[in-house]
Protein backbone atom coordinates (compact mmCIF):
# COMPACT_ATOMS: atom_id res chain seq x y z
CA MET A 1 18.98 -23.62 -27.21
CA SER A 2 18.43 -20.26 -25.77
CA LYS A 3 18.98 -19.28 -22.45
CA TYR A 4 15.39 -17.56 -22.33
CA PRO A 5 11.98 -19.90 -21.82
CA LYS A 6 9.51 -20.06 -24.86
CA ILE A 7 6.34 -18.23 -23.56
CA SER A 8 2.67 -18.49 -24.85
CA ASP A 9 0.36 -16.24 -24.90
CA ALA A 10 -1.87 -16.27 -21.99
CA GLU A 11 1.55 -17.46 -19.70
CA TRP A 12 2.74 -13.18 -21.33
CA LYS A 13 -0.38 -11.94 -19.93
CA VAL A 14 0.65 -13.67 -16.11
CA MET A 15 4.38 -12.24 -16.85
CA GLN A 16 2.60 -8.49 -17.49
CA VAL A 17 1.27 -8.80 -14.13
CA VAL A 18 4.19 -9.63 -12.17
CA TRP A 19 6.37 -7.94 -14.02
CA LYS A 20 4.19 -4.78 -13.01
CA LYS A 21 3.78 -6.07 -9.43
CA HIS A 22 6.50 -7.82 -8.31
CA PRO A 23 6.62 -9.09 -5.91
CA CYS A 24 3.14 -10.64 -5.78
CA THR A 25 1.38 -13.59 -5.07
CA SER A 26 -1.11 -15.80 -6.60
CA SER A 27 -3.81 -13.82 -5.48
CA GLU A 28 -2.40 -10.29 -6.57
CA ILE A 29 -1.78 -12.22 -10.48
CA ILE A 30 -5.42 -13.58 -10.23
CA GLU A 31 -7.30 -10.06 -8.81
CA ALA A 32 -5.37 -8.45 -11.63
CA LEU A 33 -6.32 -10.51 -14.92
CA LYS A 34 -9.77 -10.52 -13.39
CA GLU A 35 -9.62 -7.46 -15.49
CA ASP A 36 -8.35 -8.46 -18.54
CA THR A 37 -10.09 -12.57 -18.83
CA THR A 38 -12.61 -14.82 -17.91
CA TRP A 39 -10.07 -17.25 -16.81
CA ASN A 40 -10.99 -19.16 -13.74
CA PRO A 41 -8.19 -18.81 -10.62
CA LYS A 42 -6.88 -22.86 -11.21
CA THR A 43 -5.80 -21.55 -14.82
CA ILE A 44 -4.62 -18.65 -13.74
CA HIS A 45 -2.35 -21.21 -10.81
CA THR A 46 -1.71 -23.76 -13.93
CA LEU A 47 -0.45 -20.53 -15.67
CA ILE A 48 1.88 -19.32 -13.12
CA ASP A 49 3.00 -22.83 -12.51
CA ARG A 50 4.31 -23.60 -15.58
CA LEU A 51 6.15 -20.05 -15.97
CA VAL A 52 8.00 -21.20 -12.59
CA LYS A 53 8.48 -24.80 -14.28
CA LYS A 54 10.03 -22.54 -17.54
CA GLU A 55 11.76 -20.45 -15.04
CA ALA A 56 10.69 -17.53 -16.17
CA LEU A 57 9.17 -16.81 -12.54
CA THR A 58 11.02 -17.50 -9.46
CA ALA A 59 8.40 -18.31 -6.02
CA VAL A 60 10.17 -17.60 -2.88
CA LYS A 61 7.53 -18.97 0.23
CA ASP A 62 6.67 -16.31 2.86
CA SER A 63 4.66 -17.80 5.98
CA SER A 64 1.88 -19.85 4.14
CA PHE A 65 2.21 -18.23 0.71
CA TYR A 66 4.21 -18.13 -2.32
CA GLU A 67 5.88 -14.70 -4.06
CA TYR A 68 6.33 -14.48 -7.14
CA THR A 69 9.03 -12.41 -9.02
CA PRO A 70 10.59 -12.25 -12.93
CA LYS A 71 13.35 -14.20 -13.67
CA PHE A 72 13.72 -11.82 -17.08
CA THR A 73 13.34 -8.38 -17.99
CA GLU A 74 10.28 -8.01 -19.92
CA GLU A 75 12.61 -5.98 -22.50
CA GLN A 76 14.47 -8.91 -22.40
CA LEU A 77 11.57 -11.59 -23.47
CA SER A 78 10.34 -9.16 -25.53
CA GLN A 79 14.19 -9.21 -28.03
CA GLU A 80 13.49 -12.80 -27.92
CA GLU A 81 10.03 -13.49 -28.98
CA THR A 82 11.25 -10.63 -31.54
CA LYS A 83 13.85 -12.59 -32.56
CA SER A 84 11.97 -15.82 -32.89
CA PHE A 85 8.97 -13.84 -34.67
CA VAL A 86 11.79 -12.62 -37.27
CA LYS A 87 13.59 -16.43 -37.87
CA LYS A 88 10.32 -18.38 -37.91
CA ILE A 89 8.61 -15.89 -40.56
CA TYR A 90 10.96 -13.94 -42.20
CA ASN A 91 13.72 -16.28 -42.59
CA GLY A 92 15.58 -14.19 -39.87
CA SER A 93 15.98 -11.08 -41.84
CA ILE A 94 15.43 -7.95 -40.34
CA ASN A 95 15.08 -6.14 -43.85
CA LEU A 96 11.90 -8.08 -44.67
CA LEU A 97 10.04 -8.25 -42.03
CA ILE A 98 10.60 -4.08 -41.88
CA ALA A 99 9.74 -4.15 -46.11
CA ASN A 100 6.88 -5.66 -45.01
CA PHE A 101 5.67 -3.55 -41.97
CA LEU A 102 6.44 0.05 -44.08
CA LYS A 103 4.18 -1.31 -47.53
CA GLU A 104 1.06 -2.56 -45.22
CA GLU A 105 1.02 0.69 -42.85
CA LYS A 106 0.22 4.22 -43.01
CA LEU A 107 3.12 6.01 -40.88
CA THR A 108 2.68 9.57 -39.84
CA SER A 109 6.04 12.26 -40.56
CA GLU A 110 6.43 11.73 -36.35
CA GLU A 111 6.48 7.94 -37.62
CA ILE A 112 8.71 8.52 -40.70
CA LYS A 113 10.88 10.58 -38.73
CA GLU A 114 11.70 8.69 -35.73
CA LEU A 115 12.29 5.59 -37.44
CA LYS A 116 15.64 7.55 -39.49
CA ASP A 117 16.32 8.57 -36.38
CA ILE A 118 17.00 5.30 -35.11
CA LEU A 119 18.65 3.62 -38.09
CA ASP A 120 20.81 7.10 -37.84
CA ASN A 121 21.76 5.86 -34.71
CA LYS A 122 22.41 2.35 -35.45
CA LYS A 123 24.80 3.47 -38.12
CA SER A 124 27.21 5.36 -35.28
CA GLU A 125 27.14 1.88 -33.36
């Protein structure tokens, strides 16, 4: 079992706010999400509660309100999501993922160079 929690798309939006603003209160999270969503505050509170229960967020009571901080970095959860996606969709084959991606995408010369550099650096590790 993974040490990282499974995060839904909606929970991911909450996490993105917390990563940018932590520590932050639910009011601050709600205010930030008003710009990108039509969710009501009760929905956002539910998402925050789920993230605390999943141990993706820590909640510390500060006088009359809670302050939330992420338990994991965005990079850690992104890597976990990527691994899960590759395992589920491509049977764990990164080669199939890259091949499928490259067949469908038009890449600039600069993007191709960046990908080559990444692969060259990977060889030397």
